[in-house]
Short mmCIF file of C-alpha atoms and ligand atoms in Angstrom, two decimals:
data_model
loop_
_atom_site.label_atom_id
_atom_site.label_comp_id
_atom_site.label_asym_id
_atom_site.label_seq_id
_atom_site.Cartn_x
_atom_site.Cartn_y
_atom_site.Cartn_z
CA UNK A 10 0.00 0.00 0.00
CA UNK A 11 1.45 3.12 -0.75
CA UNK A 12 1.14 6.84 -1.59
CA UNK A 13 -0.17 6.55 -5.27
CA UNK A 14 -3.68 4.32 -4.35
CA UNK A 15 -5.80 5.42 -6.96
CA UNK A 16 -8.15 8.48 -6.23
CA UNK A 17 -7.16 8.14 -2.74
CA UNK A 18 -6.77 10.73 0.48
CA UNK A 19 -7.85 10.37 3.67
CA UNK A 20 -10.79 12.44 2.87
CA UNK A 21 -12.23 11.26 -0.34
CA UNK A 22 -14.82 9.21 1.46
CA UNK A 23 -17.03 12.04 1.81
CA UNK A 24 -18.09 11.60 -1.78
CA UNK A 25 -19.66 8.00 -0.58
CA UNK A 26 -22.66 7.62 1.07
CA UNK A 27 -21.45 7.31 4.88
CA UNK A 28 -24.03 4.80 7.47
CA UNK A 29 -24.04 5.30 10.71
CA UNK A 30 -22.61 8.57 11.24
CA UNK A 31 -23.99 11.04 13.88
CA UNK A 32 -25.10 14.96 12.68
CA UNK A 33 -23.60 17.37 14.18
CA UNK A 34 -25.96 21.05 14.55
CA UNK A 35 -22.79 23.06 15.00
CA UNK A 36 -20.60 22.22 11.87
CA UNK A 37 -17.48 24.82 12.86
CA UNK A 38 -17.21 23.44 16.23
CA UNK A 39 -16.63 19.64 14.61
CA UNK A 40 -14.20 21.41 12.04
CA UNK A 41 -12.37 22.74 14.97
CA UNK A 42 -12.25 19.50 17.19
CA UNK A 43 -11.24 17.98 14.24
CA UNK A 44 -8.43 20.39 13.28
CA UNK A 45 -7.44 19.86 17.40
CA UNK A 46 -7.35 16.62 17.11
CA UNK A 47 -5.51 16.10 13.64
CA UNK A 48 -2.10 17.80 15.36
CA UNK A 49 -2.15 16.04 18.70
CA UNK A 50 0.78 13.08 18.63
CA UNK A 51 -0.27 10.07 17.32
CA UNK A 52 -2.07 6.98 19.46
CA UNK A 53 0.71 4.46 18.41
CA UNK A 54 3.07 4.15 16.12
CA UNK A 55 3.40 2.34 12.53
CA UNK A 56 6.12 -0.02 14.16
CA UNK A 57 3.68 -1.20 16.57
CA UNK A 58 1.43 -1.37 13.48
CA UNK A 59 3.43 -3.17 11.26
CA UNK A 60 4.44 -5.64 14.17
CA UNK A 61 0.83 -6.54 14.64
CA UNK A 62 0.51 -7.17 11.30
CA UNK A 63 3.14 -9.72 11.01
CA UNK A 64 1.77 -11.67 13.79
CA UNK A 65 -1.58 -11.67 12.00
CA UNK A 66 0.46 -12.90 9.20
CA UNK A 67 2.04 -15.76 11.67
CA UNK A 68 -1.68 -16.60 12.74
CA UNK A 69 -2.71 -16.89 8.96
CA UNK A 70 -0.40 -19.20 8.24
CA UNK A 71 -2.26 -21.15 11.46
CA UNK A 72 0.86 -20.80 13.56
CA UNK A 73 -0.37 -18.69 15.95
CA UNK A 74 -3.90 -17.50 17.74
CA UNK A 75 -5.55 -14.25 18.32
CA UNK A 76 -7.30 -13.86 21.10
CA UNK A 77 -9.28 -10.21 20.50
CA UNK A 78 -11.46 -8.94 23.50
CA UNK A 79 -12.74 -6.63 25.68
CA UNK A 80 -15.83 -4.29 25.99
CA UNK A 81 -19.03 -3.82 23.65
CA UNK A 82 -18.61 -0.40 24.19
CA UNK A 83 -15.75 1.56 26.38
CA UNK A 84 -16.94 4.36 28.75
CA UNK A 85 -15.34 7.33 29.86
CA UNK A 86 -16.52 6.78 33.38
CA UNK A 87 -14.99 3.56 33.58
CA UNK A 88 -11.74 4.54 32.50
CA UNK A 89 -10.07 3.83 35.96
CA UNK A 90 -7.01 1.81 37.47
CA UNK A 91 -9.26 -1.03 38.54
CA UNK A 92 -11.18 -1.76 35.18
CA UNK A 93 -7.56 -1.66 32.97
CA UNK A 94 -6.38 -3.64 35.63
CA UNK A 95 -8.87 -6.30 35.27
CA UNK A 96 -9.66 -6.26 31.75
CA UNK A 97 -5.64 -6.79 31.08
CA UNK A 98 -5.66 -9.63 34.04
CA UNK A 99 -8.18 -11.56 31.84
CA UNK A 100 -6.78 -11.28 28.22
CA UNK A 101 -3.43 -12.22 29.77
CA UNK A 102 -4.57 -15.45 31.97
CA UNK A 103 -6.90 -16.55 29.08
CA UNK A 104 -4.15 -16.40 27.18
CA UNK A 105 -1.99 -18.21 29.22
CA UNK A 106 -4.86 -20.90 29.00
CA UNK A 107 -4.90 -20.80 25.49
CA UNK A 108 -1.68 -21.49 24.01
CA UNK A 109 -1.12 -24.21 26.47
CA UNK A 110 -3.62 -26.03 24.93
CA UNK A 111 -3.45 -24.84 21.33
CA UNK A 112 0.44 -25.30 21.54
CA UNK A 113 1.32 -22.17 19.76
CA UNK A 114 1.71 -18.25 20.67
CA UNK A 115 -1.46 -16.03 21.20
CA UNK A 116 -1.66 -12.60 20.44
CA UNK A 117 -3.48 -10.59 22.35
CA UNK A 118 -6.29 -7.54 20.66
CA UNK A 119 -8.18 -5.41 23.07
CA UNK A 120 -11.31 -3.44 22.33
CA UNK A 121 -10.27 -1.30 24.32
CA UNK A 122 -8.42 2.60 24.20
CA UNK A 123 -11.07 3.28 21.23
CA UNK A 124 -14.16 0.99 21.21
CA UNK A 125 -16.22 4.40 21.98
CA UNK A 126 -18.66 4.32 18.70
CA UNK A 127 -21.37 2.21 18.20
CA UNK A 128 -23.80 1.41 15.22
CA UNK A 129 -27.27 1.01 16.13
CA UNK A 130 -29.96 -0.52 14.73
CA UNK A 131 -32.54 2.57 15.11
CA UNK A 132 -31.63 5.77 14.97
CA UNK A 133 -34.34 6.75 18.13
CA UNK A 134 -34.72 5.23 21.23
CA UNK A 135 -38.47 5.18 23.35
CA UNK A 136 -38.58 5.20 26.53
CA UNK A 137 -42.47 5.65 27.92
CA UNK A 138 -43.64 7.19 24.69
CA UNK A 139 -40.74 9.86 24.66
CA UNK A 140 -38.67 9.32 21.58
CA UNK A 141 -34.68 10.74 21.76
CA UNK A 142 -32.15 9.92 19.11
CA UNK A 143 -29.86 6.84 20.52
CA UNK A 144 -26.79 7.13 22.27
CA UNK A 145 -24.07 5.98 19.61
CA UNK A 146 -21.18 6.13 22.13
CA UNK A 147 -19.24 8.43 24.53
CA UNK A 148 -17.49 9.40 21.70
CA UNK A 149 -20.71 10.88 19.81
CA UNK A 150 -22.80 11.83 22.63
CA UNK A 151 -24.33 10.96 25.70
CA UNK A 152 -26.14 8.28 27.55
CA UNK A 153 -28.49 9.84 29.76
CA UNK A 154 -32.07 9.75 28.47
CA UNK A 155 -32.94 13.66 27.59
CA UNK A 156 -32.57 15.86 24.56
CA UNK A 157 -29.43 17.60 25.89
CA UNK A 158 -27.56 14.58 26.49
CA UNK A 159 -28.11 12.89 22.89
CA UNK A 160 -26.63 15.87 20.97
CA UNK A 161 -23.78 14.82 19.27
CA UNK A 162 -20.69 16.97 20.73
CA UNK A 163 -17.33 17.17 19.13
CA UNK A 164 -16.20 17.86 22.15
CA UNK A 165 -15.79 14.30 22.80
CA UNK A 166 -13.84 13.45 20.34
CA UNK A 167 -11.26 15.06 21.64
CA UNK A 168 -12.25 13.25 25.15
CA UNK A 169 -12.14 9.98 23.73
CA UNK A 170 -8.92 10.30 22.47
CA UNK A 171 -7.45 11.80 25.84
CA UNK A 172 -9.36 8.92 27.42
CA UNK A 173 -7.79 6.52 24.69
CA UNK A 174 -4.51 7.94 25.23
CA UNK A 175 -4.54 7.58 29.39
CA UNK A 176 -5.95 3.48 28.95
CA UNK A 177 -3.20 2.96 26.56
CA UNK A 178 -0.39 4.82 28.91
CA UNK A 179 -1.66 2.57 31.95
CA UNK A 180 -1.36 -0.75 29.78
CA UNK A 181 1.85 0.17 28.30
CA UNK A 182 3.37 0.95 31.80
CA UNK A 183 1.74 -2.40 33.56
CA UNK A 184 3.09 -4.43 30.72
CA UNK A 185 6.56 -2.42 30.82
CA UNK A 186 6.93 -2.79 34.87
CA UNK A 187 6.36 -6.19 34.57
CA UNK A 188 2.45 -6.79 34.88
CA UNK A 189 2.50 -10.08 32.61
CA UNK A 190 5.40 -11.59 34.26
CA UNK A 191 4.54 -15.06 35.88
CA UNK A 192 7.12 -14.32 38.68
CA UNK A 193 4.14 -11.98 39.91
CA UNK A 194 1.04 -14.52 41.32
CA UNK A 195 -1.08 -11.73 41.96
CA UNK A 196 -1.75 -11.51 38.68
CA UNK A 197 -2.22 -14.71 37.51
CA UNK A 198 -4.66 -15.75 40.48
CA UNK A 199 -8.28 -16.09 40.16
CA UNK A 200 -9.09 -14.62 43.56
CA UNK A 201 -12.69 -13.63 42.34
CA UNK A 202 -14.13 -17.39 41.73
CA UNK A 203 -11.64 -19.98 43.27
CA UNK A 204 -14.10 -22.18 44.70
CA UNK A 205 -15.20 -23.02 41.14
CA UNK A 206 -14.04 -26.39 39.69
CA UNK A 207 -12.18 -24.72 36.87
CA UNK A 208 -10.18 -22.31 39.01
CA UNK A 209 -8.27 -25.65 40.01
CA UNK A 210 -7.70 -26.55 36.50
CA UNK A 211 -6.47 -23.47 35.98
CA UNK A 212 -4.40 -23.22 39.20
CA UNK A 213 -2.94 -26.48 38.23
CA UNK A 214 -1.38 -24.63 34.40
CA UNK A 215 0.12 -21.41 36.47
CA UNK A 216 1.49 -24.02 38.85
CA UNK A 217 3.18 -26.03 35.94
CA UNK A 218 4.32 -22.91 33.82
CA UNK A 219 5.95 -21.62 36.94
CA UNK A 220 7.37 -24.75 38.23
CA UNK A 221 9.04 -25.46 34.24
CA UNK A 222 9.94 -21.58 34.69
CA UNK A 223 11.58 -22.11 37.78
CA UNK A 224 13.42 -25.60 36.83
CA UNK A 225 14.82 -23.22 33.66
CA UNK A 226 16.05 -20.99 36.11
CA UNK A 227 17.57 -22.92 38.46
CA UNK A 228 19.67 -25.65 35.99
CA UNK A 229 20.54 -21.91 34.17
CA UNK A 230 21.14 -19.53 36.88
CA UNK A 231 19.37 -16.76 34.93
CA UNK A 232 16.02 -15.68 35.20
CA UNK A 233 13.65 -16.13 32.63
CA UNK A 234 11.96 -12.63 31.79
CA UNK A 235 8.35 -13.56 30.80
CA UNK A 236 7.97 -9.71 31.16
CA UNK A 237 6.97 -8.54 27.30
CA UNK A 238 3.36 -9.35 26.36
CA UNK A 239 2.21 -6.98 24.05
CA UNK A 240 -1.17 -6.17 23.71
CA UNK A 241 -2.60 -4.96 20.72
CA UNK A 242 -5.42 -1.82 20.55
CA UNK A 243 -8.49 -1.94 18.04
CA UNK A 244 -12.01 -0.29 17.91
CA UNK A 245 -14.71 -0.18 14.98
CA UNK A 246 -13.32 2.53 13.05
CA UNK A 247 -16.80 4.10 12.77
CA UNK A 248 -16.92 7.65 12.63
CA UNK A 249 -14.67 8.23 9.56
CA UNK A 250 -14.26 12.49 10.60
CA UNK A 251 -12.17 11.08 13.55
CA UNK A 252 -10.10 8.18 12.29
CA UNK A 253 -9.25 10.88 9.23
CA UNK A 254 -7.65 13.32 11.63
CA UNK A 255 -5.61 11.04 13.18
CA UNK A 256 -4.57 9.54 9.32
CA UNK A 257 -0.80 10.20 8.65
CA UNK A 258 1.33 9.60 5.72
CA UNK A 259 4.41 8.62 7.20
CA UNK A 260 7.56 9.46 4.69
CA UNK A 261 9.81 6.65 5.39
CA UNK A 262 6.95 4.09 4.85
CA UNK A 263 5.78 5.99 1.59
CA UNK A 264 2.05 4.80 3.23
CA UNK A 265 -0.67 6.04 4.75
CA UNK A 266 -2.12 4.87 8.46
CA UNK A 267 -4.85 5.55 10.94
CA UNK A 268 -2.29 5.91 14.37
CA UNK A 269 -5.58 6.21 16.47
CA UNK A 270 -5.20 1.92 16.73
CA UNK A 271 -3.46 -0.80 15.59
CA UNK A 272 -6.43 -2.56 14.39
CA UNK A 273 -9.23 -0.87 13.29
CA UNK A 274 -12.76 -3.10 11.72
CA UNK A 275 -15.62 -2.21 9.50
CA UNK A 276 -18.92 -3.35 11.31
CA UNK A 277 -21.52 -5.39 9.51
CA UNK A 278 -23.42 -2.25 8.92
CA UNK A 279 -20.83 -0.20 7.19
CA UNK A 280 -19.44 -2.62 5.08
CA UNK A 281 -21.12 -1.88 1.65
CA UNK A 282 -18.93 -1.97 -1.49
CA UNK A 283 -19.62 1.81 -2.39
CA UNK A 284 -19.77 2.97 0.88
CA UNK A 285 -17.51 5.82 2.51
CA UNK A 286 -16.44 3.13 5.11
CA UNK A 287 -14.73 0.81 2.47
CA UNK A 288 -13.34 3.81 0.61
CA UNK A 289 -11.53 5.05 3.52
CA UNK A 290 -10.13 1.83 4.78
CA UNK A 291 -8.85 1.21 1.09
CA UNK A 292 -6.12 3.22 1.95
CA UNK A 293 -4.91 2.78 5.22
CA UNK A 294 -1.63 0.56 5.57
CA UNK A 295 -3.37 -1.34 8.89
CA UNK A 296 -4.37 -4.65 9.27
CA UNK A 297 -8.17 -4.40 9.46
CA UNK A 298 -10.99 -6.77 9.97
CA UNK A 299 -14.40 -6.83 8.26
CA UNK A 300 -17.30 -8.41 10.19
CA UNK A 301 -19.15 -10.79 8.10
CA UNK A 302 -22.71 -12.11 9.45
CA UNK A 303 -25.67 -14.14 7.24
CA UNK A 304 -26.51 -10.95 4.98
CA UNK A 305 -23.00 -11.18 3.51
CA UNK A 306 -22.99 -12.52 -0.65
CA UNK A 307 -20.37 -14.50 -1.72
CA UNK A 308 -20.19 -11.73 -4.42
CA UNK A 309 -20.21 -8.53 -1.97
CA UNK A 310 -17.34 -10.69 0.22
CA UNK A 311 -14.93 -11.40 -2.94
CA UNK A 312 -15.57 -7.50 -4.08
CA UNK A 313 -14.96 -6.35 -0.63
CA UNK A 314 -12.02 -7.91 -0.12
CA UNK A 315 -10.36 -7.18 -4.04
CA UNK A 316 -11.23 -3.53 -2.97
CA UNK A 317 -8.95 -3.49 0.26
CA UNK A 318 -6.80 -5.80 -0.09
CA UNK A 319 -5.60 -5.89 -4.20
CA UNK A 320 -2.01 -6.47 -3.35
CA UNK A 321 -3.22 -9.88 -1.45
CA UNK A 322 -0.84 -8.68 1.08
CA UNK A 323 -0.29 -11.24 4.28
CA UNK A 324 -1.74 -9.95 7.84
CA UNK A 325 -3.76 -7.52 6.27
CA UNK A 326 -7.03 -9.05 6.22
CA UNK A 327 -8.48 -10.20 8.56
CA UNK A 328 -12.28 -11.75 8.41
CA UNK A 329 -14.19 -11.55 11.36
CA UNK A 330 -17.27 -14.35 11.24
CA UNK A 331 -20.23 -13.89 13.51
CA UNK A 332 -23.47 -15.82 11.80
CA UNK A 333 -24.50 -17.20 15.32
CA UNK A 334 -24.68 -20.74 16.33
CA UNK A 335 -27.83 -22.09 14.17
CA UNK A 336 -26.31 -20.38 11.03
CA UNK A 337 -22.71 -20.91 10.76
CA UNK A 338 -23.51 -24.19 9.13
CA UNK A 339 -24.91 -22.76 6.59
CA UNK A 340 -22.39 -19.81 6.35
CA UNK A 341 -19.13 -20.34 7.11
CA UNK A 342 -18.49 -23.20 4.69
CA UNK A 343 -19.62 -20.87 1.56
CA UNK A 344 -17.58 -17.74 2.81
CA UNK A 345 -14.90 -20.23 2.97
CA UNK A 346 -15.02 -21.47 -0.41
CA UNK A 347 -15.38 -17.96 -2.01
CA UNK A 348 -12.45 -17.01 -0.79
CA UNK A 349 -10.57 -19.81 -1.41
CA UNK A 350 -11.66 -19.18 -5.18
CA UNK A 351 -9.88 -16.22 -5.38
CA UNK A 352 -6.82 -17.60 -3.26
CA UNK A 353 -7.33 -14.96 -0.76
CA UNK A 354 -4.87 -14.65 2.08
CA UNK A 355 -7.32 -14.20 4.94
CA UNK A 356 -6.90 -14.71 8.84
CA UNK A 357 -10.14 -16.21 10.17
CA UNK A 358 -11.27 -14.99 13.12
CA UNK A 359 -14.89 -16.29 15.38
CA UNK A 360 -17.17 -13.21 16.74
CA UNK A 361 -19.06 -15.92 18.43
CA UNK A 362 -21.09 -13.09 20.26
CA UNK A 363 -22.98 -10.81 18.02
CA UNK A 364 -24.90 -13.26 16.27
CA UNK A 365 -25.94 -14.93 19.26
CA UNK A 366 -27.57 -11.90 21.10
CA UNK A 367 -31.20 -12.49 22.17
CA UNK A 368 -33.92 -10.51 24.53
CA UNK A 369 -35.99 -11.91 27.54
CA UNK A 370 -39.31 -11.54 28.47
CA UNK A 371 -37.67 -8.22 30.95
CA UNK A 372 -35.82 -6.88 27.87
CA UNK A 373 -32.61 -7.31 28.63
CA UNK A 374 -30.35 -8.24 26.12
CA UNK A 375 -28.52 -11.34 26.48
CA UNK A 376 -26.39 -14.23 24.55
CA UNK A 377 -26.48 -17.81 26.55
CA UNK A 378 -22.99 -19.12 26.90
CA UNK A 379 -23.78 -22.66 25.43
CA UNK A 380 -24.28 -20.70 21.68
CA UNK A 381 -21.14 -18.84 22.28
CA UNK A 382 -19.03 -21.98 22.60
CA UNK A 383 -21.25 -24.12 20.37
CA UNK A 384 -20.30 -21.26 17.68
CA UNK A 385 -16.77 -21.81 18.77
CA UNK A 386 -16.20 -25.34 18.51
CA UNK A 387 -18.52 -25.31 15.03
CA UNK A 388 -16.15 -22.68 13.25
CA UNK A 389 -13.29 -24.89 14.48
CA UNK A 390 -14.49 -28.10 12.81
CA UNK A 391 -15.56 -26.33 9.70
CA UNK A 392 -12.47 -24.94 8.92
CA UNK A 393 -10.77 -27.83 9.90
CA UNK A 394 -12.67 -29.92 7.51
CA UNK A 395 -12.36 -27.30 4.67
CA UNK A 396 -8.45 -27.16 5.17
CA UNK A 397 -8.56 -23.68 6.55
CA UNK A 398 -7.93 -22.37 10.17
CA UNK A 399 -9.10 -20.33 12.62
CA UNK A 400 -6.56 -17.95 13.63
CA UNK A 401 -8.80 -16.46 16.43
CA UNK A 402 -11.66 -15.63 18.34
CA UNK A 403 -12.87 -11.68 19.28
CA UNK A 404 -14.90 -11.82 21.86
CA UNK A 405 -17.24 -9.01 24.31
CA UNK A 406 -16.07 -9.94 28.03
CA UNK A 407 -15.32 -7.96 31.36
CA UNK A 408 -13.06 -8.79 33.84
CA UNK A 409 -15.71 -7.95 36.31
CA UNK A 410 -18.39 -10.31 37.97
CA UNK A 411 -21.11 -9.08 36.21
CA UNK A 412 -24.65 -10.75 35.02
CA UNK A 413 -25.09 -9.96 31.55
CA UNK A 414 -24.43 -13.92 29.71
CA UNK A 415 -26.46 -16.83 30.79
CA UNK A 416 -25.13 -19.85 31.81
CA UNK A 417 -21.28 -21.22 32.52
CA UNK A 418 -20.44 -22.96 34.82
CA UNK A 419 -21.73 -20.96 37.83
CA UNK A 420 -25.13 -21.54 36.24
CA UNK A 421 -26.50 -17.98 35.53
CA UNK A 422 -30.09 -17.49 34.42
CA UNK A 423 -32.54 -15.00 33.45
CA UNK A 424 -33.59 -14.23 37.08
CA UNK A 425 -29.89 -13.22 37.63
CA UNK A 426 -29.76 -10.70 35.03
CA UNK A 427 -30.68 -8.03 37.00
CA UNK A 428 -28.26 -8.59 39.48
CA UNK A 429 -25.00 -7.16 37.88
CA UNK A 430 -26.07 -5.80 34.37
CA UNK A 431 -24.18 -3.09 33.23
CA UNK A 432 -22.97 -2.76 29.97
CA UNK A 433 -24.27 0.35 28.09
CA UNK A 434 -24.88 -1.60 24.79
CA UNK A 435 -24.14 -5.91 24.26
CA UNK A 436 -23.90 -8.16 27.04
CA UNK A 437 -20.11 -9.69 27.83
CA UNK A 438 -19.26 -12.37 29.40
CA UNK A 439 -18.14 -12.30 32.55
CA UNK A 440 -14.29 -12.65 34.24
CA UNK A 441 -15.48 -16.66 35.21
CA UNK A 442 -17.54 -17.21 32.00
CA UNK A 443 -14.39 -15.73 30.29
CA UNK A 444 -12.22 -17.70 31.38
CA UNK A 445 -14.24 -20.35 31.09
CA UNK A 446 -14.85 -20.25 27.67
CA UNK A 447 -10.50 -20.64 27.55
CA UNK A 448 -10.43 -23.56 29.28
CA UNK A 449 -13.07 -24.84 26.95
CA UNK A 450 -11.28 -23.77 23.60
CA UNK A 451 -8.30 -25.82 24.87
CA UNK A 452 -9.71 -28.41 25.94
CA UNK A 453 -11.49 -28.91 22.82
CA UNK A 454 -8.07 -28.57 20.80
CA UNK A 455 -6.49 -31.27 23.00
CA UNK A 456 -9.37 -33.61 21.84
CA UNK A 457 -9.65 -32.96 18.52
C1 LIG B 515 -19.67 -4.94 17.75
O1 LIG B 515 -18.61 -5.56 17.52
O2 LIG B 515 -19.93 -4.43 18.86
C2 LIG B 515 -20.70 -4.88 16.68
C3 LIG B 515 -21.64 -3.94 16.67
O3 LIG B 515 -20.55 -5.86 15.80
P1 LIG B 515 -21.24 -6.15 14.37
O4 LIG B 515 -20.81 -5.05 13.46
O5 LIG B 515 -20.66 -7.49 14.02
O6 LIG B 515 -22.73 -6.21 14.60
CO1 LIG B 516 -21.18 -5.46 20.51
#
């Protein structure tokens, strides 16, 4: 990808019809939050870029596994010690769980310093007969239910990104002082569910990593640093005006990139072939993914992915399946074969979450854990029998103990929604179901 893409700037998708993007009523206060925002210092850096991409390229080749997850949507409020804390404590010990049982590195993605725009399916939400236009994020506008609050401000763009940039500075110093380092049982204990039967299984892989780490050490005499585990940023790059200002052309790279994350994916909404969504992410230099659910043509999927990725470049795209667990039968095998027609180099990757979401009889919006992992274990086989791989799953969890999934192995049900439900937008599984769902992955690797 370089500087002479056709027709290409980092503006030209404003001549495509843009989905999903919010109107603003004050149109020099977005130019100016824009123009703010386009000379602040970039997010990260194309290194950090280009080194995600060749893992992706690693995982393609079905040598290593992504493990992508985190929060539906990020909120300012929760931006705090505690929640970074906990969300990095779970991507690290589930991956911990899962390359001991798929044999083979995992790369960790968060959702997470970015994930603050969301699509929705209406454009107005009612509430007792009062009709407000929806809350599309904390980057967008607000989520308290009155007029005021669901103006779109550009004022938060320039919060999100200060909000991005604080997250990332807090992972990047945990990881850096030695957050992921087994040496450090704090963080690899599962103080918030050890009576469950899995915490022993679990307890049983830190004790045998440790005890091989410490064997290593003492036959060497040096310690082993198990200190670097990078983790990754991405978001749905949604509201094009702010992943523009933050797109660079960097000299020595002769390419363009969006330095606001490492990873950035088109929803299912925003994914049309002439859209402004597709035109911008044309010419970026990042990996990206595309989510792909039941609506998806063969056709649209083999024109999509000509369009970004004509070069067939390695580690750049990256397909991210979520047809839910009654339709990935029917789904998964065609999307494989199309792109297998046009010898596509794609990394796989199982959203086993958004096409499993369903509503109770209360209205809250749920998924039940037995369709997440059935989804898992089906996109597994099916790739396996068509000679492909899955390189990954991206999943919506917490590392809190909160009631938003039902079932796992602490048996949550409707009744206990109500109990801890907090996301602003999808339900996530939960630090136990989380982990849970791990275990399960590599236990069904072992046996298969
Ligand atoms: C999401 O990832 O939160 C989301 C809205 O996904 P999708 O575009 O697959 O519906
Ligand atoms: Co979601």
């Amino acid at each position: 990808m370089n500087n002479s893409i056709k027709n290409w700037k980092p503006g030209s998708w404003i001549n495509f019809k843009a989905k999903q993007q919010p109107s603003y009523p004050d149109k020099e206060r977005l130019d100016e939050a824009l123009l703010r925002l386009s000379r602040l210092p970039p997010l990260v850096s194309s290194w950090e870029i280009e080194s995600l991409k060749s893992h992706l390229s690693i995982a393609q080749k079905g040598e290593a596994f992504i493990l992508q997850g985190g929060d539906c949507a990020e909120t300012f409020s929760e931006c705090n010690s505690e929640n970074i804390v906990q969300k990095l404590k779970i991507l690290l010990q589930m991956s911990l769980v899962l390359s001991s049982g798929l044999k083979k590195p995992v790369i960790r993605i968060g959702r997470l310093a970015g994930q603050y725009a969301k699509p929705r399916s209406s454009d107005e939400e009612t509430i007792d007969g009062v009709s407000l236009p929806s809350y599309r994020g904390d980057l967008i506008n607000r989520i308290g239910f009155t007029k005021q609050d669901r103006v779109p401000d550009p004022e938060l763009l320039i919060k999100a990104y200060n909000t991005s940039a604080m997250t990332l500075n807090f992972v990047r110093s945990l990881i850096d002082g030695g957050f992921a380092d087994l040496h450090h049982p704090e963080n690899w204990d599962l103080s918030l569910f050890n009576k469950s039967p899995m915490a022993k299984q679990y307890q049983n892989l830190v004790d045998s990593v440790s005890n091989s780490m410490n064997f290593f050490e003492s036959i060497t005499g040096n310690a082993l640093s198990t200190q670097r585990a990078d983790i990754y940023t991405s978001h749905e790059g949604l509201h094009l005006p702010y992943e523009q200002a933050q797109t660079r052309f960097l000299e020595h790279r002769n390419s363009w990139y969006n330095l606001t994350t490492h990873f950035p994916w088109i929803g299912m909404r925003t994914a049309d072939l002439d859209g402004a969504h597709v035109e911008y992410y044309r010419g970026i230099s990042n990996p990206m993914g595309i989510k792909i659910g039941t609506g998806c043509s063969d056709d649209h999927l083999i024109s999509l992915v000509e369009k970004l990725n004509p070069a067939n470049e390695m580690g750049r795209m990256v397909l991210i399946t979520r047809f839910g667990a009654s339709e990935i039968d029917d789904h998964l095998p065609r999307v494989i074969k199309a792109m297998e027609k046009i010898k596509a180099n794609i990394l796989w990757i199982c959203d086993p979450m958004h096409g499993n979401t369903e509503s109770t009889k209360e209205g809250y919006k749920t998924r039940r854990f037995d369709n997440v992992v059935s989804e898992i274990k089906s996109a597994f086989s099916i790739h396996k029998k068509l000679g492909s791989y899955l390189g990954g799953v991206h999943l919506e969890l917490t590392g809190e103990n909160v009631t938003e999934c039902i079932g796992g192995a602490s048996g949550l049900t409707e009744l206990d929604l109500s109990k801890a439900y907090k996301t602003q937008v999808d339900p996530r599984l939960n630090y136990e179901q989380a982990m849970e769902v791990a275990i399960l992955i590599a236990d069904h690797i072992k046996k298969n």
